[in-house]
mmCIF file of C-alpha atoms in Angstrom:
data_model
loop_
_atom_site.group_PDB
_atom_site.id
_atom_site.type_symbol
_atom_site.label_atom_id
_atom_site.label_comp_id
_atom_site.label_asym_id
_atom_site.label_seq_id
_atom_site.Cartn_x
_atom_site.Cartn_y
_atom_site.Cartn_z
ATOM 1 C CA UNK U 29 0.000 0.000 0.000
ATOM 2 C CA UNK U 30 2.694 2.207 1.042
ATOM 3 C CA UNK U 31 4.393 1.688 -2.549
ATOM 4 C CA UNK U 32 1.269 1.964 -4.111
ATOM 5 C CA UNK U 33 0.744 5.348 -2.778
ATOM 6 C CA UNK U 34 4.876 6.790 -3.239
ATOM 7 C CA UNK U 35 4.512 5.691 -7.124
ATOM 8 C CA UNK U 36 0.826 7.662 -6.825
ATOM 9 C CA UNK U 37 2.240 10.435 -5.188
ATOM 10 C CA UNK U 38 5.509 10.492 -7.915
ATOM 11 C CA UNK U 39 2.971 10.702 -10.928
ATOM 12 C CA UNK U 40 0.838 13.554 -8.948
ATOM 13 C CA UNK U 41 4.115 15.711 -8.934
ATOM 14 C CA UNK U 42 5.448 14.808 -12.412
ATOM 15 C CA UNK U 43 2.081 15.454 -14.285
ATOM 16 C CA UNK U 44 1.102 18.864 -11.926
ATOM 17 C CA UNK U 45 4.862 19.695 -12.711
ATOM 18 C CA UNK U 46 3.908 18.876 -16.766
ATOM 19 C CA UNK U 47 0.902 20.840 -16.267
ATOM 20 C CA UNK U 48 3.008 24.085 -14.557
ATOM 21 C CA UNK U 49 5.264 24.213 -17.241
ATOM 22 C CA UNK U 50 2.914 24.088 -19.953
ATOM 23 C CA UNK U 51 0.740 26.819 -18.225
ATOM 24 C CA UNK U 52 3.931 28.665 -17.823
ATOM 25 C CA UNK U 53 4.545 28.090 -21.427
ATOM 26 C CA UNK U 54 1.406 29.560 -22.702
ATOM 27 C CA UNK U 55 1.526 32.819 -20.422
ATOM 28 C CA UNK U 56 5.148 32.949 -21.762
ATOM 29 C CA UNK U 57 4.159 32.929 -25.009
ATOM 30 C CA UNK U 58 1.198 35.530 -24.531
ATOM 31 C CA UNK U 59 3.494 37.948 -22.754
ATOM 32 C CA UNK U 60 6.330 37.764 -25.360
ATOM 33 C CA UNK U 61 3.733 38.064 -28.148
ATOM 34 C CA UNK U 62 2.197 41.093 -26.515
ATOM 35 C CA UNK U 63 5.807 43.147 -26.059
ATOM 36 C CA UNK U 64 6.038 42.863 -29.642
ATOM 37 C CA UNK U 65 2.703 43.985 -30.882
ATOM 38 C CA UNK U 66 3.019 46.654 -28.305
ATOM 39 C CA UNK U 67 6.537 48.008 -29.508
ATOM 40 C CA UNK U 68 5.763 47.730 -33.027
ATOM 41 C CA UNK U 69 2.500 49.335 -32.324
ATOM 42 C CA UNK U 70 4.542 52.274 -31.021
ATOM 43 C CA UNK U 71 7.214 52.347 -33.688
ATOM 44 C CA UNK U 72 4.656 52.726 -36.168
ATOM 45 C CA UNK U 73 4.922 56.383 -35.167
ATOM 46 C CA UNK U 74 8.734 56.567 -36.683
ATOM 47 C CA UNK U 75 7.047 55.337 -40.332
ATOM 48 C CA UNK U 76 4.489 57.985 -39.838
ATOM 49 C CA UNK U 77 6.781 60.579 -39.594
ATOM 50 C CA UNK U 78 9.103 59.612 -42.301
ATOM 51 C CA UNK U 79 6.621 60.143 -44.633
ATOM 52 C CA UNK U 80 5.738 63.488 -43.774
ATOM 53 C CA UNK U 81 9.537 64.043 -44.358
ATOM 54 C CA UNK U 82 9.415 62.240 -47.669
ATOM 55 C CA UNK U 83 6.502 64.587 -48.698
ATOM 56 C CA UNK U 84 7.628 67.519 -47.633
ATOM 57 C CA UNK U 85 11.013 67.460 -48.904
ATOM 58 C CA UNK U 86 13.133 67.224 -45.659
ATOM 59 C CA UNK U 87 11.907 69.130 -42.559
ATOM 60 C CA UNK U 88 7.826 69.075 -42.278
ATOM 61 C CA UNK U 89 6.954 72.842 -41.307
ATOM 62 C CA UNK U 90 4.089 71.711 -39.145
ATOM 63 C CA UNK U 91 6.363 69.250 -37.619
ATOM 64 C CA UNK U 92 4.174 70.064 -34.062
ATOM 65 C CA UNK U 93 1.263 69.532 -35.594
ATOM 66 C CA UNK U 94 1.741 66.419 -37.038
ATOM 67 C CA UNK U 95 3.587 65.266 -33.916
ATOM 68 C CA UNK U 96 0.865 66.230 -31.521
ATOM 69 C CA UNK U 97 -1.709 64.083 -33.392
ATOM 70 C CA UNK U 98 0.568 61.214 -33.924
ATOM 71 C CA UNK U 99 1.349 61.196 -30.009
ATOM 72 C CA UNK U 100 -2.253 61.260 -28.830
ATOM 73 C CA UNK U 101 -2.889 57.881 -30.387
ATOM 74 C CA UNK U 102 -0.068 56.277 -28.889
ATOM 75 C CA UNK U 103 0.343 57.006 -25.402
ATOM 76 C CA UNK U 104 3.265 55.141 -24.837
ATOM 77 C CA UNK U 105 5.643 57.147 -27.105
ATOM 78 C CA UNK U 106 6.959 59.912 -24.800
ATOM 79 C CA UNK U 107 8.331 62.190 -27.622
ATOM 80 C CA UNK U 108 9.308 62.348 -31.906
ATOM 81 C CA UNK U 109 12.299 63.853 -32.777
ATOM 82 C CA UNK U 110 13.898 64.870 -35.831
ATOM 83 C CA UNK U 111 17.791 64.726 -36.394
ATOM 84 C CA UNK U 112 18.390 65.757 -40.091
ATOM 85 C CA UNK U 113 22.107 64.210 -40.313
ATOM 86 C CA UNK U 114 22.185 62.479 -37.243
ATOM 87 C CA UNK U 115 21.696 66.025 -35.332
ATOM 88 C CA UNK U 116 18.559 66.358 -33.086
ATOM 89 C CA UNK U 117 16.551 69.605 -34.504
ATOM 90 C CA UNK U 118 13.373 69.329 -33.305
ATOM 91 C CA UNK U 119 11.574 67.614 -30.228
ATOM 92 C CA UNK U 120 7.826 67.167 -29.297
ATOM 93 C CA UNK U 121 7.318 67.847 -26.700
ATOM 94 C CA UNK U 122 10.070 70.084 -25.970
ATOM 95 C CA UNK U 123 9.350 70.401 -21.942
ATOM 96 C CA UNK U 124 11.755 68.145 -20.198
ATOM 97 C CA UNK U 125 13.721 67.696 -23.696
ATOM 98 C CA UNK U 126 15.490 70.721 -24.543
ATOM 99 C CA UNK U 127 18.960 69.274 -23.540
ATOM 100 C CA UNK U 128 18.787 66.982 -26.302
ATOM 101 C CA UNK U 129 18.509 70.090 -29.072
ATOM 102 C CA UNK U 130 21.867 69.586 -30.782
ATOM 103 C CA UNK U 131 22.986 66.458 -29.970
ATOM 104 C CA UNK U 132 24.468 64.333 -32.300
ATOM 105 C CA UNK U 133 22.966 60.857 -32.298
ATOM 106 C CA UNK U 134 26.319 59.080 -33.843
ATOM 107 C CA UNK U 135 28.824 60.802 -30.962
ATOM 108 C CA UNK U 136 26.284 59.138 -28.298
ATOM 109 C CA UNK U 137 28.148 56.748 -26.373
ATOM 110 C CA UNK U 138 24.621 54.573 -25.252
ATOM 111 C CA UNK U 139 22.917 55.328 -28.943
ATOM 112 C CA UNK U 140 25.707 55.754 -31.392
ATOM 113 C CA UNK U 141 26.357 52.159 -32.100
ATOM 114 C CA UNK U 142 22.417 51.522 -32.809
ATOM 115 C CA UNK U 143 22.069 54.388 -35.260
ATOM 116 C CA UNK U 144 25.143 53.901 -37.262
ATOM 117 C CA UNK U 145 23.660 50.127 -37.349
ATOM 118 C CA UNK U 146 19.893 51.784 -38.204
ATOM 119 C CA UNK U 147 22.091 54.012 -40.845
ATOM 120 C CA UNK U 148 24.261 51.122 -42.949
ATOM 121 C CA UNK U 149 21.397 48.823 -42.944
ATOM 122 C CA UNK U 150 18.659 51.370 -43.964
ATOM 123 C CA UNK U 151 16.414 49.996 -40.991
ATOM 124 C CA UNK U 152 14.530 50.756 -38.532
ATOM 125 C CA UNK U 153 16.859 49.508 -35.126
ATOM 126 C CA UNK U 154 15.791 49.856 -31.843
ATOM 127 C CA UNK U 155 17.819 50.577 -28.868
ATOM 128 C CA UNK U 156 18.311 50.328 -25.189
ATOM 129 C CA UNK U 157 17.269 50.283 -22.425
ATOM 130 C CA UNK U 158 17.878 53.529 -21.423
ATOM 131 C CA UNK U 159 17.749 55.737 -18.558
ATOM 132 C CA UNK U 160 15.141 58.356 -20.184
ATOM 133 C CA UNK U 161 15.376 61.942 -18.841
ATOM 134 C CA UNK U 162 12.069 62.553 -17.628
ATOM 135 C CA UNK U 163 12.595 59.459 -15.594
ATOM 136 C CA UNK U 164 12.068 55.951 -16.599
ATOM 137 C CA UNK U 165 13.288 53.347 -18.543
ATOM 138 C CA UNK U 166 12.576 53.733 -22.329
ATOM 139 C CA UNK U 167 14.133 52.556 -25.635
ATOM 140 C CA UNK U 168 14.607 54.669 -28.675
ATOM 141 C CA UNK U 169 13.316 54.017 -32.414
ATOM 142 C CA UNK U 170 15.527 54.628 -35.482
ATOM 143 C CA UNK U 171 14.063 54.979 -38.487
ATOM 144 C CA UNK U 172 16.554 56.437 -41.300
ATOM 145 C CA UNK U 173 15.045 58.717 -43.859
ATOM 146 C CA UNK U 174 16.488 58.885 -47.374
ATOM 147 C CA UNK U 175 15.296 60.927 -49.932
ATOM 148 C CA UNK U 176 15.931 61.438 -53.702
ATOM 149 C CA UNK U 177 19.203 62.950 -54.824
ATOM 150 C CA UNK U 178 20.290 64.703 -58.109
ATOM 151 C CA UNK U 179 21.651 61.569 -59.522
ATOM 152 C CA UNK U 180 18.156 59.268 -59.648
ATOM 153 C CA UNK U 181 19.588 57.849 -56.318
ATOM 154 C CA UNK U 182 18.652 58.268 -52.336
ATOM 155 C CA UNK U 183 20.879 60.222 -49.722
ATOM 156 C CA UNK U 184 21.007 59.974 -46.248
ATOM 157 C CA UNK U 185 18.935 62.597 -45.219
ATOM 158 C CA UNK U 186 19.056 61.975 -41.269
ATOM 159 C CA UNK U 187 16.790 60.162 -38.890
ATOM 160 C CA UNK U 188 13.337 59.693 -37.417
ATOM 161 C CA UNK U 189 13.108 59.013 -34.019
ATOM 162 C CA UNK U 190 10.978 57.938 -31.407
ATOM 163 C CA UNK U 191 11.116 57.470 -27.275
ATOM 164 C CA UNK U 192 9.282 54.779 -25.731
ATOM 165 C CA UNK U 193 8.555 54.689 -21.851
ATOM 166 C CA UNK U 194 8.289 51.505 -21.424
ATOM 167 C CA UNK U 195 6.452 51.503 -17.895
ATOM 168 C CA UNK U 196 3.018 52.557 -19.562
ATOM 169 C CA UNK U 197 4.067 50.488 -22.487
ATOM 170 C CA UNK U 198 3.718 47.392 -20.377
ATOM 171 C CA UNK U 199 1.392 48.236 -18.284
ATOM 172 C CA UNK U 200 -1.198 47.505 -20.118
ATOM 173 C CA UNK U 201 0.138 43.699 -20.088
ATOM 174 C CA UNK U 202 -0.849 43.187 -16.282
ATOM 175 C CA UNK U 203 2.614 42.080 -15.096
ATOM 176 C CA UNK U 204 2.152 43.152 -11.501
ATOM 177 C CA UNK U 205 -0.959 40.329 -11.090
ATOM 178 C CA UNK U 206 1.593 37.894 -12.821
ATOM 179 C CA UNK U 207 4.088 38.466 -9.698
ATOM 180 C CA UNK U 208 1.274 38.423 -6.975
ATOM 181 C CA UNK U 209 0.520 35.281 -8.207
ATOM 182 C CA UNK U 210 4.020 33.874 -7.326
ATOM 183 C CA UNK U 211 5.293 34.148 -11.262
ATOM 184 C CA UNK U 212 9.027 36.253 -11.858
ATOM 185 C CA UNK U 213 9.811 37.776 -14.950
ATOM 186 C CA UNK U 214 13.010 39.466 -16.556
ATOM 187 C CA UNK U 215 12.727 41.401 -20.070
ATOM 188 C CA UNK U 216 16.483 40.961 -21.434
ATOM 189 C CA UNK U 217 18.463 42.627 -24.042
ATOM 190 C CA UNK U 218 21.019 40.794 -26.241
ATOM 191 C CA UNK U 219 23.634 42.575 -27.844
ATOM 192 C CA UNK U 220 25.048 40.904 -30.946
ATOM 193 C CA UNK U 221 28.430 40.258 -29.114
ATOM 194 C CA UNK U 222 26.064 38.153 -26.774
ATOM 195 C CA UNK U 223 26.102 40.662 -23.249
ATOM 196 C CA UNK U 224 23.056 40.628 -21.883
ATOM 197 C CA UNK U 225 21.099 44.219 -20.410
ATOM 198 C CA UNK U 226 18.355 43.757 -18.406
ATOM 199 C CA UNK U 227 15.161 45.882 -19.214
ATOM 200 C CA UNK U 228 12.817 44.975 -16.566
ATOM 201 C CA UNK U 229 12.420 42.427 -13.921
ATOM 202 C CA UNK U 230 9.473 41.513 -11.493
ATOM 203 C CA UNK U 231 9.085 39.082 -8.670
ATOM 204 C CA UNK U 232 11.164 36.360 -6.612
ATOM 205 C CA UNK U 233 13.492 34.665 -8.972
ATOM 206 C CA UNK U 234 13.356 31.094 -9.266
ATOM 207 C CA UNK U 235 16.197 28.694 -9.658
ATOM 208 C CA UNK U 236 17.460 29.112 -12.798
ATOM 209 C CA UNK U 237 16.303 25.460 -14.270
ATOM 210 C CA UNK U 238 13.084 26.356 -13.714
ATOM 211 C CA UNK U 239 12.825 29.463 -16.272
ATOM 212 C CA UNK U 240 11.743 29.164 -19.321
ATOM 213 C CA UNK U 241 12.951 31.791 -22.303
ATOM 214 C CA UNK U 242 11.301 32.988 -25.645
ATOM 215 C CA UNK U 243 13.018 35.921 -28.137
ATOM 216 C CA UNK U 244 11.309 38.393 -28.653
ATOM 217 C CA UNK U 245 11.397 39.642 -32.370
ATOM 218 C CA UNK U 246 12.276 43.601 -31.937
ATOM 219 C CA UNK U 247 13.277 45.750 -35.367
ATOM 220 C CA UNK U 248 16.803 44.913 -35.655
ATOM 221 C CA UNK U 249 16.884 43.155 -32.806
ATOM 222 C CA UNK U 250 16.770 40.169 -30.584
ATOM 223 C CA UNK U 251 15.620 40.501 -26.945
ATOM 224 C CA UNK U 252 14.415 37.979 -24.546
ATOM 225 C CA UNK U 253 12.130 37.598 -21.875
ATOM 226 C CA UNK U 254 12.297 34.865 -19.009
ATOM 227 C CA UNK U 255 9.591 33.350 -16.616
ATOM 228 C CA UNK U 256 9.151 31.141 -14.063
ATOM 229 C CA UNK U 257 7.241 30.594 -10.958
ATOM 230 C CA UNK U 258 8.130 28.700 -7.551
ATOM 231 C CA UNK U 259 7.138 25.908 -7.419
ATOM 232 C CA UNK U 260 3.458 25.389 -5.182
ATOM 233 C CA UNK U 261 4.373 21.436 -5.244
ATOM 234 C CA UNK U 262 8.040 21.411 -4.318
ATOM 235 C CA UNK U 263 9.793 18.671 -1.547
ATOM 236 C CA UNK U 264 7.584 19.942 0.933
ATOM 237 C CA UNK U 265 4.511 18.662 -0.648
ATOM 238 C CA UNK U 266 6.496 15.647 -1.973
ATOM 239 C CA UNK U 267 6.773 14.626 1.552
ATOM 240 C CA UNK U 268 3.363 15.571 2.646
ATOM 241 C CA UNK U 269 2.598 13.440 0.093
ATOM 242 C CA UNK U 270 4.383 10.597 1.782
ATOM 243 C CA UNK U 271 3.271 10.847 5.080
ATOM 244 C CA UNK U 272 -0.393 10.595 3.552
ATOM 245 C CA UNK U 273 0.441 7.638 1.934
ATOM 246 C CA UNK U 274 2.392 6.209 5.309
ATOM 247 C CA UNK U 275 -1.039 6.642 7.074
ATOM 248 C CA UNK U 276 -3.157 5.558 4.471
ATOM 249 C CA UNK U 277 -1.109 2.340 4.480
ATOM 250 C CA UNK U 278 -1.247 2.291 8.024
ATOM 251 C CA UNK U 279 -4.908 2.046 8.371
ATOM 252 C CA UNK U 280 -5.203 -0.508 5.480
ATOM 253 C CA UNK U 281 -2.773 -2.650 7.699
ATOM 254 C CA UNK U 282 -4.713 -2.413 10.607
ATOM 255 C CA UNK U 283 -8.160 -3.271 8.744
ATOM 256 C CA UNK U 284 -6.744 -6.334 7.223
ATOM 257 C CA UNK U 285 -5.432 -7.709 10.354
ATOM 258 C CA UNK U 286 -8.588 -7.146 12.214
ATOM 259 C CA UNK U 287 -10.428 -8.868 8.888
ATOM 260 C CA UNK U 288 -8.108 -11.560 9.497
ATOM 261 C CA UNK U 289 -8.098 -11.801 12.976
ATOM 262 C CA UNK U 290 -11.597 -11.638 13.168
ATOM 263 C CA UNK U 291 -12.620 -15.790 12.349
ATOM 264 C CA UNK U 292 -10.680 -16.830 15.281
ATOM 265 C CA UNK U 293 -11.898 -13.871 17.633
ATOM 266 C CA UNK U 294 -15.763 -15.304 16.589
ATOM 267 C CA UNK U 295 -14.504 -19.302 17.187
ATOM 268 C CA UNK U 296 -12.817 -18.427 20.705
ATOM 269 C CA UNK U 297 -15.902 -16.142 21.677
ATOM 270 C CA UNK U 298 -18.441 -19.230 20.347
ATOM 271 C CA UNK U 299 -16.483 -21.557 22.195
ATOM 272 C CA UNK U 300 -16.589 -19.591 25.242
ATOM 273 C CA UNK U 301 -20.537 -19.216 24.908
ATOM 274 C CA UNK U 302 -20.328 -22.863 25.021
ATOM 275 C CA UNK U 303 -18.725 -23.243 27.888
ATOM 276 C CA UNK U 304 -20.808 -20.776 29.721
ATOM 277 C CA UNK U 305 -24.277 -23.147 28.571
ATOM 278 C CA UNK U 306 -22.914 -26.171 29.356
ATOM 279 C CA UNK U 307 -22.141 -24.915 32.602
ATOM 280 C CA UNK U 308 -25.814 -23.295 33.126
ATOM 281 C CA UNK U 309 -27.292 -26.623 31.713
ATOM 282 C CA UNK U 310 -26.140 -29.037 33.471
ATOM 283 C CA UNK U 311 -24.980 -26.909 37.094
ATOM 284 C CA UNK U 312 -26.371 -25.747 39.892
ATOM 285 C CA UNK U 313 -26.200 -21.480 39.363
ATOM 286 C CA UNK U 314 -25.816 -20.918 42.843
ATOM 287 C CA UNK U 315 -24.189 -23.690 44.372
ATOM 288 C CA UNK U 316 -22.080 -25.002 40.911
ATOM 289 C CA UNK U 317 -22.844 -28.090 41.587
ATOM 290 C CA UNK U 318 -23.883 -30.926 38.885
ATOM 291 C CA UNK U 319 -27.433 -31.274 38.820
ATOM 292 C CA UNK U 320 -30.388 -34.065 37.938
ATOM 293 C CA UNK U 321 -30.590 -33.430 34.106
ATOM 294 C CA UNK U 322 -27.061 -34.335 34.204
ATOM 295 C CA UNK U 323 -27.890 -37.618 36.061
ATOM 296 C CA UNK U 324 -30.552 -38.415 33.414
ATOM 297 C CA UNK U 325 -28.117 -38.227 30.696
ATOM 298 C CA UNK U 326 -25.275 -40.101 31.814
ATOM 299 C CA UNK U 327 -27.978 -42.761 32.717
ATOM 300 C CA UNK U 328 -29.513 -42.890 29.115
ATOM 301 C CA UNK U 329 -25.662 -42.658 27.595
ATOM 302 C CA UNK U 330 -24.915 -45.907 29.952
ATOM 303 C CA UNK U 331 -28.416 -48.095 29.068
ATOM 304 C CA UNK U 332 -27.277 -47.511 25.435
ATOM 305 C CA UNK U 333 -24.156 -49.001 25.903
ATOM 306 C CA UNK U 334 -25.163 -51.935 27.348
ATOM 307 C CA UNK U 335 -27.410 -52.098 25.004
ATOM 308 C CA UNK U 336 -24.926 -52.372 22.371
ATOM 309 C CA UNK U 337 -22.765 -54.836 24.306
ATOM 310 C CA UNK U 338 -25.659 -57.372 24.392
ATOM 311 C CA UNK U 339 -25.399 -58.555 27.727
ATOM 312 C CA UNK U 340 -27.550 -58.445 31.042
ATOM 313 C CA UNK U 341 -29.322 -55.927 32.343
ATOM 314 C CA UNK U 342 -27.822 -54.468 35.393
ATOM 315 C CA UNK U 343 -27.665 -50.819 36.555
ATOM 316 C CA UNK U 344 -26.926 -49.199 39.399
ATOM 317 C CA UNK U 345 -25.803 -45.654 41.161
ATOM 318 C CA UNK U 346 -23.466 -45.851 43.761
ATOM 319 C CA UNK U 347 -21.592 -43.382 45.715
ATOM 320 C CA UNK U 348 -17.475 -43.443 44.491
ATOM 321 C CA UNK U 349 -14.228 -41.292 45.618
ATOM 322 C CA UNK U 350 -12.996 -42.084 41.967
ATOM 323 C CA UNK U 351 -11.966 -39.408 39.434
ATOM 324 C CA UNK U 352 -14.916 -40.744 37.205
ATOM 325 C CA UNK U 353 -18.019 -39.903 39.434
ATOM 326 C CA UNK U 354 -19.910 -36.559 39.038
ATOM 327 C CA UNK U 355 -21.343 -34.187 42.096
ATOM 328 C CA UNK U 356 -25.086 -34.302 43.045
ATOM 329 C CA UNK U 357 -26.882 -31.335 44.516
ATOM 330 C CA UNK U 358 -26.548 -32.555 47.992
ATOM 331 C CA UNK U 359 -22.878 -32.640 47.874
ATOM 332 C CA UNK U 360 -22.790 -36.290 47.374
ATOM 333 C CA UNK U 361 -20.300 -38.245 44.707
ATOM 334 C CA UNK U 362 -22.084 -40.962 42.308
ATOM 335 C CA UNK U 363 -21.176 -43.089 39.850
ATOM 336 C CA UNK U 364 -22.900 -45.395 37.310
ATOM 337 C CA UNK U 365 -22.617 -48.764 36.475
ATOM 338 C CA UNK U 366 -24.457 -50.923 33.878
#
């Protein structure tokens, strides 16, 4: 019984374990799925722009404008900028951004590498995380505008750019119920030299066997995001497990021996109960002593066997010190002979 319920026990744990890492799975796949729409959702701002560049020519002269109405459907973008050859020109909005008027994006030490990347390969590139100004952690969108030259060809003419806070970016994604609920998540940034910089992290970390990671696609790209979740079903409940199964066996012990036990218990109580009539049949209750039904039988028992022997008839009662004599109510010893 007691191996009967271990081996139970084992497949409880393996298939809830199954079960936790498939759930964990899904929710990992749901989360990573969301980051991307979100971020692309956001970037789509960068395209926007660029094509008001591309129509007007270079610089749009309601660059405000456009920017104000671009930024009110997408909340998470904290500001466009424009940096016609790499050097910022114009911000929305300009409160809390004005240092970055006349920087040059390539002499960054944190962006230059990801818009020289955004600039050779003619794509958008994201980068970060960074430590945003305004407070925060954000990433920045590069999206390199190049428009028709003299010679039926395109030039660089500089870049689009947009900063994303990513707090209200993934807020929307509910990852503070994820960590009440006893799940841990880290949002990871791979470089291409293979250094990892975390983004964002969130709850009690688990051991690390028990994470599970899934890229996230990003323009340009690669980041990765990690889950996991401690385990409700660890040794603790392996052993809780046990000690069910310990009494469990226990109690199945103790009802088969008492099943067991329970023939002879009946045969030893019948044979007392036998006892006890004999004694009230053919006794005296107060005095114990042998009394006249007795008599009668042992008389019948002895004509019978004189009967069988076939030879004369002669019977008698007489009183005898011998072992083989029985008690009469009045204290006297008797015997019978046929």
């Amino acid at each position: 019984m007691l191996a009967l319920g271990s081996y139970w026990n084992h497949l409880n744990q393996t298939l809830f374990q199954k079960e936790q890492a498939s759930l964990l799975r899904d929710i990992l796949n749901s989360q990573a799925g969301a980051i991307e729409q979100l971020l692309n959702q956001s970037l789509v701002t960068t395209a926007l722009l660029a094509h008001e560049v591309r129509r007007s020519g270079g610089e749009p002269p309601d660059f405000t404008v456009r920017a104000a109405e671009i930024l009110r459907d997408f909340p998470a973008v904290s500001s466009l900028r424009l940096a016609p050859a790499g050097v910022v020109s114009q911000i929305f909005p300009l409160t809390g951004n004005a240092s970055a008027l006349g920087s040059s994006v390539f002499e960054q030490a944190r962006t230059g590498v990801a818009a020289q990347q955004a600039r050779q390969e003619r794509r958008l590139t994201l980068d970060g995380p960074l430590q945003l100004r305004e407070g925060g952690i954000g990433v920045i969108g590069y999206n390199p505008v190049f428009l028709a030259s003299d010679d039926d060809g395109e030039a660089f003419w500089g870049f689009v750019a947009a900063v994303i806070d990513l707090d209200p970016l993934l807020s929307v994604m509910d990852l503070d119920a994820l960590v009440q609920s006893g799940y841990y998540f880290e949002l990871i940034r791979l470089t291409p030299s293979g250094v990892e910089f975390p983004v964002m992290a969130g709850g009690d970390r688990p051991p690390r066997e028990d994470l599970q990671t899934l890229t996230v696609r990003v323009p340009n790209g690669q980041w990765r995001l990690r889950m996991g979740r401690n385990a409700e079903e660890g040794p603790g409940g392996f052993w809780i497990g046990q000690l069910v199964s310990l009494v469990a066996a226990l109690v199945f012990t103790w009802l088969v021996h008492y099943v067991l036990r329970e023939p002879q218990r009946l045969r030893t109580l019948v044979e007392s109960r036998t006892r006890e009539l004999h004694q009230l049949a053919y006794h005296d209750f107060l005095t114990g002593l042998v009394n006249r039904r007795l008599l009668q039988e042992e008389l019948v028992q002895a004509l019978r066997e004189q009967a069988r022997s076939g030879g004369p008839w002669h019977c008698s009662i007489s009183i005898s010190t011998t072992s083989s004599v029985s008690t009469t109510p009045w204290g006297m010893r008797w015997a019978i002979s046929c």
